[in-house]
Tab-separated table of N, CA and C in Angstrom:
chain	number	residue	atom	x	y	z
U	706	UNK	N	0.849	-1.175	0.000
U	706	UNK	CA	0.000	0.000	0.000
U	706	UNK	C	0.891	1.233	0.000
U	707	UNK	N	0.741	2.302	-0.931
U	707	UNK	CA	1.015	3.378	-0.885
U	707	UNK	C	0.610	4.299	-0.221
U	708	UNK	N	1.035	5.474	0.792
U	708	UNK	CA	-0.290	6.726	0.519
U	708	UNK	C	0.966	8.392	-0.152
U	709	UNK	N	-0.203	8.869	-0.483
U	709	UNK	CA	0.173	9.989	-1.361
U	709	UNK	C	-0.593	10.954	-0.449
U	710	UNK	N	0.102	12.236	-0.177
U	710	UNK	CA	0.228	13.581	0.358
U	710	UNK	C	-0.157	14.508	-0.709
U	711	UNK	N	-1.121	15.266	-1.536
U	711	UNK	CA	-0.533	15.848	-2.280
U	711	UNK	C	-1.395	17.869	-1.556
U	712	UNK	N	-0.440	18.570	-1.985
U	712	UNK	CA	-0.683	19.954	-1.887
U	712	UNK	C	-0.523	20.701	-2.848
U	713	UNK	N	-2.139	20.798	-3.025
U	713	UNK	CA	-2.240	21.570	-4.438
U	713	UNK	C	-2.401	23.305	-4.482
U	714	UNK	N	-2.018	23.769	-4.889
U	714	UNK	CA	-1.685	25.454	-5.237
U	714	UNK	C	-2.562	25.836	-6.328
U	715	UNK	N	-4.064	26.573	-6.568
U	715	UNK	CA	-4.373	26.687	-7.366
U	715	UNK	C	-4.299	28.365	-7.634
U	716	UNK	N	-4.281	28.176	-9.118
U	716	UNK	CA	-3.750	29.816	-9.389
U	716	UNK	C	-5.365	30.855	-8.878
U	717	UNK	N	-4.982	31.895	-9.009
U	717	UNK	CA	-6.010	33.139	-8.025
U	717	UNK	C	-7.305	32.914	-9.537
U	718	UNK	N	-8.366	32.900	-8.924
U	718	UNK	CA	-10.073	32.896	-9.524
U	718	UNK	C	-9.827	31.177	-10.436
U	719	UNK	N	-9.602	30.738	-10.451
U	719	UNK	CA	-9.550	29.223	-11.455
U	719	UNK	C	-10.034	28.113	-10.646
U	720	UNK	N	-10.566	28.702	-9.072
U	720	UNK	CA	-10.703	27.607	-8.620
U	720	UNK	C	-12.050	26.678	-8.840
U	721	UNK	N	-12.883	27.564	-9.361
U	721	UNK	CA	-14.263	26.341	-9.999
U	721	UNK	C	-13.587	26.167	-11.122
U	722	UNK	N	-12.131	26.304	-12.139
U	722	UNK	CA	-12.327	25.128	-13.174
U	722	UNK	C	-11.630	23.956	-12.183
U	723	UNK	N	-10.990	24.260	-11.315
U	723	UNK	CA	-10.002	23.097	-10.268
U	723	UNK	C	-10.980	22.389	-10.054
U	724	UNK	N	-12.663	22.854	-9.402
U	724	UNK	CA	-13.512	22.038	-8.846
U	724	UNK	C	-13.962	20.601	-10.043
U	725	UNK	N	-13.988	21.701	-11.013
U	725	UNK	CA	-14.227	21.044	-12.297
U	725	UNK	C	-13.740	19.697	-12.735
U	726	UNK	N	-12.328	19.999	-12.632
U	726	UNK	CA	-11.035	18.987	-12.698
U	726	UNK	C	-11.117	17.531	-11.787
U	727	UNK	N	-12.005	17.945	-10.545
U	727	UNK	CA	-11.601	17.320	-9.512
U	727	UNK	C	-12.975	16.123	-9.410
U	728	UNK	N	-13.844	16.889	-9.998
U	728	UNK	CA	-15.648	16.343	-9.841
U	728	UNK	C	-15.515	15.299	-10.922
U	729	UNK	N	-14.473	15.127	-12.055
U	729	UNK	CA	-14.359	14.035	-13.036
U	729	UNK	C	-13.070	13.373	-12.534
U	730	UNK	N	-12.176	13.344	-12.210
U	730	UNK	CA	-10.924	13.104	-11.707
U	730	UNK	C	-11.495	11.965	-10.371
U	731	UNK	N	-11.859	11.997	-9.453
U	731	UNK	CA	-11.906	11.473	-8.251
U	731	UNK	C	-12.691	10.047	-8.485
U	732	UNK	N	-13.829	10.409	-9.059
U	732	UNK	CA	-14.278	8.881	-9.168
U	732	UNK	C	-13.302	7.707	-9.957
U	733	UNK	N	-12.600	8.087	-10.844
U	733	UNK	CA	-11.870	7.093	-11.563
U	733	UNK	C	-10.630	6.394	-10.884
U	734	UNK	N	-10.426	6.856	-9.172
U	734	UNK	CA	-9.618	6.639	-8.477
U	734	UNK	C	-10.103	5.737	-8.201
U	735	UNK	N	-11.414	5.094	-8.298
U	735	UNK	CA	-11.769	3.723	-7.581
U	735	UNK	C	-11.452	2.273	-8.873
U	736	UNK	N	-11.398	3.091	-9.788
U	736	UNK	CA	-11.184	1.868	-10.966
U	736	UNK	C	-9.524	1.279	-11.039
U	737	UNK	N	-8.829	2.025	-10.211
U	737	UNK	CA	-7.312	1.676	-9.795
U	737	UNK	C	-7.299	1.215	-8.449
U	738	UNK	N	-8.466	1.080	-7.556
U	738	UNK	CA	-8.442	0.470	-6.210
U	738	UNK	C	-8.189	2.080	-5.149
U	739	UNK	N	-7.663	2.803	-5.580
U	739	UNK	CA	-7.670	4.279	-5.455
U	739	UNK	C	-8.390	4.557	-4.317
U	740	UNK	N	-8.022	5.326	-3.317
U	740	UNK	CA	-9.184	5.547	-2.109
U	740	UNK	C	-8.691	7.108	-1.895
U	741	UNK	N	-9.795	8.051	-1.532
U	741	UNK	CA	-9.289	9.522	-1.748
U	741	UNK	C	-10.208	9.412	-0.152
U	742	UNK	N	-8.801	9.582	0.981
U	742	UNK	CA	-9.334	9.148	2.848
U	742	UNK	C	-9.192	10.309	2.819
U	743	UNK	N	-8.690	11.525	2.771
U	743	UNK	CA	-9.004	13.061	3.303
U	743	UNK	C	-8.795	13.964	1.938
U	744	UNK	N	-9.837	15.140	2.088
U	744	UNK	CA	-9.732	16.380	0.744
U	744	UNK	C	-10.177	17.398	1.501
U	745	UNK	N	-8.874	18.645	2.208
U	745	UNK	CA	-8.814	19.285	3.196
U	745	UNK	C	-9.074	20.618	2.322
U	746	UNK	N	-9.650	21.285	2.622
U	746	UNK	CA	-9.804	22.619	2.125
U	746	UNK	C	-9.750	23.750	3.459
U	747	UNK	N	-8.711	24.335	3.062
U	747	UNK	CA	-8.413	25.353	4.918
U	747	UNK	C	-7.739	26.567	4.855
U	748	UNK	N	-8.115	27.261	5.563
U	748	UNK	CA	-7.795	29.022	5.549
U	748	UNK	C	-6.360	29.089	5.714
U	749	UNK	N	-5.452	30.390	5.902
U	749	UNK	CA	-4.317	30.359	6.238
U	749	UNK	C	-4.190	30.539	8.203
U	750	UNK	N	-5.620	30.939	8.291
U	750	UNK	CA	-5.695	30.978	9.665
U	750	UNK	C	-5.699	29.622	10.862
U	751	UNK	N	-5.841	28.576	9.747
U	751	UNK	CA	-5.928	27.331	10.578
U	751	UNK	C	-4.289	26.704	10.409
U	752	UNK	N	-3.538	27.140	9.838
U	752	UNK	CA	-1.968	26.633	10.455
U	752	UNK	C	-1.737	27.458	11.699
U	753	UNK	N	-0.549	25.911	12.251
U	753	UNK	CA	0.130	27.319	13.224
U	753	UNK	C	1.188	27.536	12.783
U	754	UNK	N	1.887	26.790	12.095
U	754	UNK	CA	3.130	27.365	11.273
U	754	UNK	C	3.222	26.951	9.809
U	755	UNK	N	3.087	28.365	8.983
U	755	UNK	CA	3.236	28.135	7.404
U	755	UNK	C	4.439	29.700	7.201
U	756	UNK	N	5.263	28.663	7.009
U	756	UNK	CA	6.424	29.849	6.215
U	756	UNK	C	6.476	29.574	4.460
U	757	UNK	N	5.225	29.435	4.415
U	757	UNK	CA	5.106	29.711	2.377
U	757	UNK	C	3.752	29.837	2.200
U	758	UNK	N	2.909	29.950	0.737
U	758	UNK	CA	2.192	29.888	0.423
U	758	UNK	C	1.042	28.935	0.977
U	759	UNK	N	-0.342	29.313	1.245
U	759	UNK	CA	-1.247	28.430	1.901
U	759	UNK	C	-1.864	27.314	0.523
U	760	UNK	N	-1.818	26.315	0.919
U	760	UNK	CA	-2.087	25.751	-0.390
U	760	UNK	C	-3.929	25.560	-0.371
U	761	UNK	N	-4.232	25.370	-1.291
U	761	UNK	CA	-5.747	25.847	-1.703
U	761	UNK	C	-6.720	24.311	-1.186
U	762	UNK	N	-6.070	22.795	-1.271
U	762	UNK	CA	-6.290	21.661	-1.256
U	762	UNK	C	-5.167	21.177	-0.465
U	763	UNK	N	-5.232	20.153	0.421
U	763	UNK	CA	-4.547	18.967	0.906
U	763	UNK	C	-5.773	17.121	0.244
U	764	UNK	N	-5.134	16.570	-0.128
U	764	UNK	CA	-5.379	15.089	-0.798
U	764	UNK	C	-4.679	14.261	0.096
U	765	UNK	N	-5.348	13.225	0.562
U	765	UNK	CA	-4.590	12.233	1.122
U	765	UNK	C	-4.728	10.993	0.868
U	766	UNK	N	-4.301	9.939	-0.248
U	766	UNK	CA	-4.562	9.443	-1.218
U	766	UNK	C	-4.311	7.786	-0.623
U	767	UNK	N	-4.641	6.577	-0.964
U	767	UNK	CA	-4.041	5.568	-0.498
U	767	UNK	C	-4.327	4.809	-2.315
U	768	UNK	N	-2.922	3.840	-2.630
U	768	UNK	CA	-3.372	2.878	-3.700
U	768	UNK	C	-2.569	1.821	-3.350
U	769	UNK	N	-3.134	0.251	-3.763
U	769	UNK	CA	-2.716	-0.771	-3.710
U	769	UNK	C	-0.924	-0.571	-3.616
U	770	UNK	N	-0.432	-0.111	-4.694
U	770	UNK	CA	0.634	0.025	-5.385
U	770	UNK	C	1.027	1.167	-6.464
U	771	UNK	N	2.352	1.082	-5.849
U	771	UNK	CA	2.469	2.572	-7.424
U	771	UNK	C	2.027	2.560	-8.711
U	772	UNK	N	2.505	1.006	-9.218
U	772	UNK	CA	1.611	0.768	-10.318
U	772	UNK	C	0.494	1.103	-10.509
U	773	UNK	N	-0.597	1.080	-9.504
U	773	UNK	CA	-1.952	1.225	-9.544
U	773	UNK	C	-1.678	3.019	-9.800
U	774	UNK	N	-1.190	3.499	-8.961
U	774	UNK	CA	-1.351	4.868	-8.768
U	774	UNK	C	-0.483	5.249	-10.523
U	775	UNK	N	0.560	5.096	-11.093
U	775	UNK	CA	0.835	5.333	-12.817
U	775	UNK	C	-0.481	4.725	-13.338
U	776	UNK	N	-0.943	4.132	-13.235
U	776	UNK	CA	-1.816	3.600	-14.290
U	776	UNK	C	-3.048	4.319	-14.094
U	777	UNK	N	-3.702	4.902	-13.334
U	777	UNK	CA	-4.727	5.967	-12.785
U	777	UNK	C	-4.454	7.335	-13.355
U	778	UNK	N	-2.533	8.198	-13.273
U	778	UNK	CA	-2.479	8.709	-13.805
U	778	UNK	C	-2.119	8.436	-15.369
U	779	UNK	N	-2.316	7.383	-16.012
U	779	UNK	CA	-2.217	7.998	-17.135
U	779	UNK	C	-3.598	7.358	-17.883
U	780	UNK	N	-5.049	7.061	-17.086
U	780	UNK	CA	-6.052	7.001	-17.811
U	780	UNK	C	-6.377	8.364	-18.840
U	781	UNK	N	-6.839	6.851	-19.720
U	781	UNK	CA	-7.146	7.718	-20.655
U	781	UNK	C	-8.402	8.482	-20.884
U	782	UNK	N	-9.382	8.682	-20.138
U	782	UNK	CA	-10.676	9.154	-19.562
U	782	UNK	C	-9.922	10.601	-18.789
U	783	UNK	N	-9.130	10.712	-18.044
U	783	UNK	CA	-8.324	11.723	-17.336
U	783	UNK	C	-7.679	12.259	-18.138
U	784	UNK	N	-7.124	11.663	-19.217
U	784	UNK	CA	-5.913	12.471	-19.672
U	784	UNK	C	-7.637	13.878	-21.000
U	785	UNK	N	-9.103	13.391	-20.966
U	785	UNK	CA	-9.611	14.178	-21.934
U	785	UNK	C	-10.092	15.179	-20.771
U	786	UNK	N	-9.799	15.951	-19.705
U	786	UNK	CA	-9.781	16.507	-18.557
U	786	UNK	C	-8.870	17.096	-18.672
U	787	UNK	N	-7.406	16.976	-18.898
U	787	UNK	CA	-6.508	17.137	-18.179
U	787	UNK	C	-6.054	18.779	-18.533
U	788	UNK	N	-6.373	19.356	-19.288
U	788	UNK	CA	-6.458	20.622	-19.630
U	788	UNK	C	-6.937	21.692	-18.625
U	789	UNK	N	-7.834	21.011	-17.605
U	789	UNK	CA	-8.967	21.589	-16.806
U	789	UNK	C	-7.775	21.766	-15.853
U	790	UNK	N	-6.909	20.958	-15.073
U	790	UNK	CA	-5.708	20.786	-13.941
U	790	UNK	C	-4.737	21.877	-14.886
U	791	UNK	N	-4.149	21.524	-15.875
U	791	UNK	CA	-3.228	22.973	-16.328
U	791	UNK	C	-3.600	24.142	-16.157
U	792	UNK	N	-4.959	24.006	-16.347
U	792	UNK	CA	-5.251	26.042	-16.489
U	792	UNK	C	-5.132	26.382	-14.957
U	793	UNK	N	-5.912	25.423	-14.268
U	793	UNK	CA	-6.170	26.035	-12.737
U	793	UNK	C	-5.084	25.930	-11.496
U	794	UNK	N	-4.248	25.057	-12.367
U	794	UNK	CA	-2.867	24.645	-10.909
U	794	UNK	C	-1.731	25.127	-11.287
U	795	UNK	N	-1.159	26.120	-10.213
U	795	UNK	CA	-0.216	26.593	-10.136
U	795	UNK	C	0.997	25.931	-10.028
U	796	UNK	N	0.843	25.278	-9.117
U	796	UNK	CA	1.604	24.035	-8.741
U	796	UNK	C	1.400	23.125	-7.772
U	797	UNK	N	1.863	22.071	-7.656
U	797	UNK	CA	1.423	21.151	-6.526
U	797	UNK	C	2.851	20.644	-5.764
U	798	UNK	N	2.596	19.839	-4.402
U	798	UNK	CA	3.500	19.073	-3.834
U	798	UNK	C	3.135	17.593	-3.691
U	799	UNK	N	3.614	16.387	-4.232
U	799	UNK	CA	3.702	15.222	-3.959
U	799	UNK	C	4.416	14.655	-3.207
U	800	UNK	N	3.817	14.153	-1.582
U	800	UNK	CA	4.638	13.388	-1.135
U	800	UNK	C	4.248	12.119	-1.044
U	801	UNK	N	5.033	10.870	-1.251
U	801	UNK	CA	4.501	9.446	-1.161
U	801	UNK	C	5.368	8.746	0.057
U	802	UNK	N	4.553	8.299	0.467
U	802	UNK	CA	4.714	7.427	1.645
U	802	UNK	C	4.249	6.196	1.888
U	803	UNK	N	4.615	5.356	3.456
U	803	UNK	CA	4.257	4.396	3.905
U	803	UNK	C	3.520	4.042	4.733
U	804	UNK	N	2.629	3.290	5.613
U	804	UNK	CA	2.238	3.075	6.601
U	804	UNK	C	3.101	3.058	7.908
U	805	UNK	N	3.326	3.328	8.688
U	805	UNK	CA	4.798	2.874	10.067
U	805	UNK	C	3.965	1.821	11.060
């Protein structure tokens, strides 16, 4: 089992095409075994320590295997979307991890 961290940065007013992105994007996480366990949306007022940019989304992702998780990203149902994630994301952070 994998899990994935990700912190997404969406650029200023784009965030209903992000919603957009995300409302076709999420279900196809289950056709890779894909489980989407937290989708944090939070002010800058709820850290207690951020020395950068507040990111717009936190994802907290779990898949069988990485494999599962490449093969999710490169459906081909996602990839006729994927235009919708360029316009609206600034940038993101991926972290992948383990269970302890």
């Amino acid at each position: 089992m994998i899990y994935l961290t990700m912190m997404i940065f969406v650029k200023e007013g784009k965030e209903q095409i992000f919603d957009e992105f995300e409302a076709q994007a999420i279900p196809i996480l289950k056709d890779y075994q894909g489980e989407l366990i937290y989708r944090i949306r939070t002010k800058k007022e709820d850290y207690l320590v951020n020395s950068e940019e507040t990111p717009y989304e936190i994802h907290f992702i779990s898949f069988p295997s990485e494999e599962d998780f490449h093969r999710f990203a490169k459906d081909e149902r996602r990839k006729e979307f994927i235009h919708l994630k360029e316009e609206s994301i600034k940038y993101s952070y991926l972290v992948k991890g383990v269970k302890l």
